[in-house]
Short mmCIF file of C-alpha atoms in Angstrom, two decimals:
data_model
loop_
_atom_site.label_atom_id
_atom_site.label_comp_id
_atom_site.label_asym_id
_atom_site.label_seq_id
_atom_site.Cartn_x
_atom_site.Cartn_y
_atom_site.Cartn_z
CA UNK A 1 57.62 93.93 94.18
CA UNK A 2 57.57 90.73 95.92
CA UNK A 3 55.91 90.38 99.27
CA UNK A 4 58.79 89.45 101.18
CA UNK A 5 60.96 92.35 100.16
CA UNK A 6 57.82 94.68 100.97
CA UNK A 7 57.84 93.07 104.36
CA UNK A 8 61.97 93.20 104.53
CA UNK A 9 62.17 97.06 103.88
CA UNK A 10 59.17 97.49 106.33
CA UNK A 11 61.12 95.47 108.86
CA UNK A 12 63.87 97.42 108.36
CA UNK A 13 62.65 101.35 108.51
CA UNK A 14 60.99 99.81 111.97
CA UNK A 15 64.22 98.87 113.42
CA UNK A 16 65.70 102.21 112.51
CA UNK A 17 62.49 103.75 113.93
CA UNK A 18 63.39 102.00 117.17
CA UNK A 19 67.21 102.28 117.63
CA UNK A 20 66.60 106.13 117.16
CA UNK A 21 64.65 106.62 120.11
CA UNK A 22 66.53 103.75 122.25
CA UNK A 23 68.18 104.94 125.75
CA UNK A 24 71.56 106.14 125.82
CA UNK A 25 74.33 103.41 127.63
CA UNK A 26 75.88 106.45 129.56
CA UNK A 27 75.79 107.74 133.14
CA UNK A 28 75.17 105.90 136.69
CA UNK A 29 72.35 103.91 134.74
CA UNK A 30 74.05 103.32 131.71
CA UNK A 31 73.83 99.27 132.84
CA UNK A 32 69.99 99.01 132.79
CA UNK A 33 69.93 100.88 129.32
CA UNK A 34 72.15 98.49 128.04
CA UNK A 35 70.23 95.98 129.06
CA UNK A 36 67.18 97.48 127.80
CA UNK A 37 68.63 97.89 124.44
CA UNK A 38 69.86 94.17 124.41
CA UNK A 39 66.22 93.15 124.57
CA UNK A 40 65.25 95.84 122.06
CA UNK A 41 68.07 94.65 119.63
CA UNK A 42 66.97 91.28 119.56
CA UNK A 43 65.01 90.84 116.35
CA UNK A 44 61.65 90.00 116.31
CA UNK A 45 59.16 90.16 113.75
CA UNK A 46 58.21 94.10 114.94
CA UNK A 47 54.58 93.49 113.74
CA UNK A 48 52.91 96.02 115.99
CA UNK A 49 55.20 98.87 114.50
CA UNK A 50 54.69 97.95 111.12
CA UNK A 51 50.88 97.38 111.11
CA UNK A 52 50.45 101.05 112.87
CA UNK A 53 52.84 102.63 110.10
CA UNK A 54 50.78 100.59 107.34
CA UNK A 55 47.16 101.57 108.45
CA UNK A 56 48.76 105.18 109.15
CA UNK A 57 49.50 105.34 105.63
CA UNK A 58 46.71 103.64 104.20
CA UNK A 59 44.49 106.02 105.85
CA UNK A 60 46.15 109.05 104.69
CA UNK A 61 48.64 110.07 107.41
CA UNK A 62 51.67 111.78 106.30
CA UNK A 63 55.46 112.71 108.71
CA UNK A 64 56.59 111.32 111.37
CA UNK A 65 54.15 111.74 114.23
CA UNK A 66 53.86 108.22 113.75
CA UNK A 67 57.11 107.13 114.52
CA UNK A 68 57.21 107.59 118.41
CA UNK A 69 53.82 105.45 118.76
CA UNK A 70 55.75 102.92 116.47
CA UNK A 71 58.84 102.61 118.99
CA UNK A 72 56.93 102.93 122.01
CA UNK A 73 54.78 100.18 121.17
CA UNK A 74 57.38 97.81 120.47
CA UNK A 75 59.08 98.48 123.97
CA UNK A 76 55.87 97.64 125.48
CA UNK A 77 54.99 94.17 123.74
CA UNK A 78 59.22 93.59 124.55
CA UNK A 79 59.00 94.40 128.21
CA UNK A 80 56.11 91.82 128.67
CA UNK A 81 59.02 88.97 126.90
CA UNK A 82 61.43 89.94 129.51
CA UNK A 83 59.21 89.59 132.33
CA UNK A 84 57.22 86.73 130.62
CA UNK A 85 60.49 84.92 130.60
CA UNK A 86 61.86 85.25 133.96
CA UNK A 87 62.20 82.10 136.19
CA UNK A 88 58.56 83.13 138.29
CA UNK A 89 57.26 83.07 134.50
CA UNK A 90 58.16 80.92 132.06
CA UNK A 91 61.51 80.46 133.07
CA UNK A 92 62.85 80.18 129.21
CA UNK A 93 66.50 81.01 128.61
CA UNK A 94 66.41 81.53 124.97
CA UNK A 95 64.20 84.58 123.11
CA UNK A 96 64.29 84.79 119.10
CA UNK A 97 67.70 82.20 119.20
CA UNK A 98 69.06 84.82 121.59
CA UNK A 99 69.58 84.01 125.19
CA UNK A 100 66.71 86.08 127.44
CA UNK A 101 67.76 89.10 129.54
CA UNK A 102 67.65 87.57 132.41
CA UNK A 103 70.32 84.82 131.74
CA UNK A 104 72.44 87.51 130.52
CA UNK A 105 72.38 90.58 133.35
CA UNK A 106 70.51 88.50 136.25
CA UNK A 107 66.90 88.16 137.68
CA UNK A 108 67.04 91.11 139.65
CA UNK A 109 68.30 93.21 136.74
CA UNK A 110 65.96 91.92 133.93
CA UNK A 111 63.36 92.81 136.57
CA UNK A 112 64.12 96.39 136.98
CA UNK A 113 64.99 96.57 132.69
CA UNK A 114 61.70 95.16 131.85
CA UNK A 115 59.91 98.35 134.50
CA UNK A 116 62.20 100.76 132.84
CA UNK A 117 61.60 100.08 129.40
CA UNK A 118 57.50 100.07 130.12
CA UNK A 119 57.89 103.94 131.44
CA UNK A 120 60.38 104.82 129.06
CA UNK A 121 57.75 103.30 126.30
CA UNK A 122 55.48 106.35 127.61
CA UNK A 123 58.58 108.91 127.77
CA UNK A 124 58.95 108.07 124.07
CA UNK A 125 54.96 107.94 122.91
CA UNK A 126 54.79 111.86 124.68
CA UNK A 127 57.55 112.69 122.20
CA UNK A 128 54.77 112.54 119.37
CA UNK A 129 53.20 115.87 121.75
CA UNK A 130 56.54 118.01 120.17
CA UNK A 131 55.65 116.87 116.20
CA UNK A 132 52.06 118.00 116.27
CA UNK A 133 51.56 120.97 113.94
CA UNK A 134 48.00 121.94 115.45
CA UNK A 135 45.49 121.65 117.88
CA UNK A 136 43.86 118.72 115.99
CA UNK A 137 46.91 116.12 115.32
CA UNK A 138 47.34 117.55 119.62
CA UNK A 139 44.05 115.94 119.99
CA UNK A 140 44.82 112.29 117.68
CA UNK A 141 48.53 112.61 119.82
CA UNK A 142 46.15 112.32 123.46
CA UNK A 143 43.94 110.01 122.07
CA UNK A 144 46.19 107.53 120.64
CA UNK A 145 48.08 107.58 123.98
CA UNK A 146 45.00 106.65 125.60
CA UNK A 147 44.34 103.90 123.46
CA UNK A 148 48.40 102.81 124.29
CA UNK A 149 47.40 102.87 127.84
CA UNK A 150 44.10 101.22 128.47
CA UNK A 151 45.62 98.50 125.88
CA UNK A 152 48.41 97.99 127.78
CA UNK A 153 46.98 97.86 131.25
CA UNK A 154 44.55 96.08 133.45
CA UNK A 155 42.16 95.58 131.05
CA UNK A 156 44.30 94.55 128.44
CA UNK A 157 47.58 92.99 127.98
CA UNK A 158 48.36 92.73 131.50
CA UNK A 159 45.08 92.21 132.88
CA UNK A 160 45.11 89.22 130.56
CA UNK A 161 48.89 87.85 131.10
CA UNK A 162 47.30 88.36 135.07
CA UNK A 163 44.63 85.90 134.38
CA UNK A 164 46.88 83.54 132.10
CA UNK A 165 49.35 83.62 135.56
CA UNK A 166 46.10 82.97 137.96
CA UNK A 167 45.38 79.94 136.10
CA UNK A 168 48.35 78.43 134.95
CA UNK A 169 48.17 74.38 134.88
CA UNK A 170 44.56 74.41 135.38
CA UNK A 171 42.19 73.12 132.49
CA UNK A 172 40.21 76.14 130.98
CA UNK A 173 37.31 76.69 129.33
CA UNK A 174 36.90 78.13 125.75
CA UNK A 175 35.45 81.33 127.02
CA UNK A 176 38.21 82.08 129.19
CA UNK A 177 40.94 81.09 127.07
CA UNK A 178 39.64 83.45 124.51
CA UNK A 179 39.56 86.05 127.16
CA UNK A 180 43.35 85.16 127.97
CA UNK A 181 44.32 85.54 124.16
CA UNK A 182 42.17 88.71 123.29
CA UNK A 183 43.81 90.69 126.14
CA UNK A 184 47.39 89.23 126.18
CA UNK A 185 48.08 89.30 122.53
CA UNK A 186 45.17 91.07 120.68
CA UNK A 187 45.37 94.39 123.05
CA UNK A 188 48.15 95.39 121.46
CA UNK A 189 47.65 94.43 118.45
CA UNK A 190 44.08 96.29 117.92
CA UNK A 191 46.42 99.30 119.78
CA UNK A 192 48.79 99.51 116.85
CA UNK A 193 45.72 99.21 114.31
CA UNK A 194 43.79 101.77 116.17
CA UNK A 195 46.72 104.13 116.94
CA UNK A 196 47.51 104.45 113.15
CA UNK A 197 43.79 104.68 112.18
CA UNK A 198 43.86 107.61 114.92
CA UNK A 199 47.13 109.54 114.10
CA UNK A 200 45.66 110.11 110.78
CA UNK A 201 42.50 111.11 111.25
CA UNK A 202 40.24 107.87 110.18
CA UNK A 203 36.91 107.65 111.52
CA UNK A 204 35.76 104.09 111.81
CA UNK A 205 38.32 103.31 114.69
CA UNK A 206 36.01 100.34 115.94
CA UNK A 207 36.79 98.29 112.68
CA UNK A 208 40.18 98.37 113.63
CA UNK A 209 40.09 97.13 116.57
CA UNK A 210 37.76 94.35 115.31
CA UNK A 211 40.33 93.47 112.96
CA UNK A 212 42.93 93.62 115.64
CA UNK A 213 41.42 91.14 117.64
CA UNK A 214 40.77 88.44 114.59
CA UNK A 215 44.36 88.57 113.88
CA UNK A 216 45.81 88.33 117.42
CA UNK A 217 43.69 85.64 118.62
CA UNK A 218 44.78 84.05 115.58
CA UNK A 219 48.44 85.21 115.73
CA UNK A 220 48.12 83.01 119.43
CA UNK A 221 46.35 80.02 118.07
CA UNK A 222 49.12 79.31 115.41
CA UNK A 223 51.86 79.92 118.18
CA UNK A 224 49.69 76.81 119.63
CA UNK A 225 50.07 74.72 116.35
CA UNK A 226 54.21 76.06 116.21
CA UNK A 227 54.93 74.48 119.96
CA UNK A 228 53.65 71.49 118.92
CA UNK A 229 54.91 70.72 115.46
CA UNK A 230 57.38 73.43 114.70
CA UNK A 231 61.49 72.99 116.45
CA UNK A 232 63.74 75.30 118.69
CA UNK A 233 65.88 76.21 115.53
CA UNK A 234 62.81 77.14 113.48
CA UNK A 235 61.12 79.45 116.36
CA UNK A 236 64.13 80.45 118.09
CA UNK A 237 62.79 79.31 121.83
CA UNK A 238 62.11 76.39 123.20
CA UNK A 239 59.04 74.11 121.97
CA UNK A 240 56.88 71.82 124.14
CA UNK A 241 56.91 73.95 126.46
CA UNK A 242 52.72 74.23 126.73
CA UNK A 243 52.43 70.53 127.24
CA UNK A 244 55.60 71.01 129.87
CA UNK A 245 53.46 72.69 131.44
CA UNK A 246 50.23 71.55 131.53
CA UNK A 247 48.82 74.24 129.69
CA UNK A 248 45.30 74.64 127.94
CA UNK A 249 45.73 75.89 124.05
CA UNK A 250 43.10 76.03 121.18
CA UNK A 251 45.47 72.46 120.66
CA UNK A 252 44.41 71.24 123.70
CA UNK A 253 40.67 71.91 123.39
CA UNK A 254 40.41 71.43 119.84
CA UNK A 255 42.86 69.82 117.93
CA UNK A 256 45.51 70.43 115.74
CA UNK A 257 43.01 70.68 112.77
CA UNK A 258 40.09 72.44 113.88
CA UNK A 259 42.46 75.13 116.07
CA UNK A 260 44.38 75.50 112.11
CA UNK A 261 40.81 76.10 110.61
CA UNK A 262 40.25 78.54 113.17
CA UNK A 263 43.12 80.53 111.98
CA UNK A 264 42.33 80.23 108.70
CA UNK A 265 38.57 81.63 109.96
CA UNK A 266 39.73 84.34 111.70
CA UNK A 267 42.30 85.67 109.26
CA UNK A 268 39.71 85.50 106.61
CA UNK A 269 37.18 87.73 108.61
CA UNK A 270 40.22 90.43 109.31
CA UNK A 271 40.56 90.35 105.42
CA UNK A 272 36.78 91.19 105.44
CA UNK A 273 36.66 93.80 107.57
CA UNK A 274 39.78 95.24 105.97
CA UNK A 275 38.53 95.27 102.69
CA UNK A 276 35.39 97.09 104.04
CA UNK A 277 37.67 100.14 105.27
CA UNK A 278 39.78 100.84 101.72
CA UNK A 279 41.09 99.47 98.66
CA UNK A 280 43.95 99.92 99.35
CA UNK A 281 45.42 97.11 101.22
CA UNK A 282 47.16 94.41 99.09
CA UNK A 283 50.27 94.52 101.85
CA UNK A 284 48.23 94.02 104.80
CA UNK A 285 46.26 91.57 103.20
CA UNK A 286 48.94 89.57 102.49
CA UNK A 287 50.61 89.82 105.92
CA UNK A 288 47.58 88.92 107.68
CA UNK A 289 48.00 85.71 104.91
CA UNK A 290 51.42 84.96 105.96
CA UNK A 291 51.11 84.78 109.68
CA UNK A 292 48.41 82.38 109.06
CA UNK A 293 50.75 79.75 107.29
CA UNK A 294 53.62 81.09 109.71
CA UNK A 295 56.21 78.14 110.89
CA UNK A 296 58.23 81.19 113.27
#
């Protein structure tokens, strides 16, 4: 089978993973779940669900214990676009061709969808709790939601979309650029590798997060290359918005070229490390391939 109808289906059984576990649009709050759900419904790529589901199975994991990590993960990397994109942000009106949540229901209420949807993310990991058929998939269930949390928080995604804030349009350094991109897009991706390395019972649960953090900080240095030379029909946002705004990227510091050999780098040592955990990767492989030639 070809790799883009592998990576079609996969899409797919992750957006019916999601909608099943999306809010209701009923009762007094009925508003902010809509709202919620807008965001939710809005495409995307839904990478972090699909590389926890593929390591899950790749390491042996069988059911559906799975599937609550999957959705709750995706409402976490979707909260941080509706906050990233509210005026005190970015201030971009358009998210994956559709316009952002705050255009739509208001500041205040994008706001108040993007909290919701980060505590409801946790409502819906604890759900995994009630699928656990013994004390040991009990103990993977607590430990992957650790790994959701610390990922998530201070020291990861937030802590680095904190420092990214601190020091916007200020020129940065290398080192703390790469601190920027290994919290505020790596956290969660080494989180979804991690969580499905966890659910089912692998051991070597620091090679996953090695390869996590390859392919996010290059996942971030191509989205560096796409605002340059991609356009706002191709990506679905706006482009030029990093020069706009005065911002350092791998571009910035190093070039169109060397930041594209960089990608190429770092998505070859993921493939490395991959390759070092099974035999049993060919789809992975060649995802990890295709978001490093990405133009969206």
């Amino acid at each position: 089978m070809n790799f883009k109808i592998k990576l079609q289906e996969r899409i797919e059984f992750a957006d019916t993973v999601i909608e099943n576990y999306l809010p209701a649009e009923s009762g007094f709050s009925g508003k902010m779940a809509e709202a919620i759900n807008y965001s939710m419904r809005a495409g995307g790529k839904r990478l972090r669900p699909i590389f926890m589901r593929e390591v899950f199975c790749m390491m042996g994991g069988e059911g559906k214990i799975v599937e609550p990590f999957m959705a709750a993960l995706e409402m976490i990397h979707t909260h941080s676009l509706i906050h990233d994109d509210l005026p005190a942000l970015d201030n971009d009106q358009y998210r994956r061709g559709k316009l952002t949540t705050h255009i739509v229901y208001g500041e205040a209420a994008a706001i108040l969808a993007g909290d919701a949807l980060l505590n409801y993310a946790y409502e819906t990991a604890f759900r995994a709790f009630d699928m656990a058929k013994n004390e040991i998939e009990f103990h993977r269930v607590a430990q992957g939601l650790e790994v959701l949390a610390k990922k998530t928080g201070i020291k990861g995604m937030l802590g680095g979309q904190g420092v990214d804030v601190e020091n916007d349009g200020r020129s940065l350094n290398k080192q703390l650029l790469d601190y920027i991109y290994e919290n505020k897009t790596s956290a969660l991706i080494e989180a979804a590798l991690m969580i499905g390395g966890i659910l089912a019972g692998a051991s070597d649960i620091e090679k996953l997060e090695k390869i996590g953090s390859k392919i996010g900080i290059a996942f971030q240095i191509q989205d560096d290359i796409l605002d340059v030379i991609s356009s706002e029909e191709e990506l679905g946002k706006p482009i030029g918005s990093d020069e706009k705004n005065n911002k350092t990227t791998y571009v910035t510091l190093e070039g169109i070229k060397k930041a594209g050999d960089e990608v190429q780098k770092l998505t070859d040592e993921a493939i490395v490390l991959l390759c070092e955990l099974t035999s049993e990767n060919s789809f992975l492989e060649e995802l990890f391939q295709s978001l490093c030639a990405r133009r969206k």
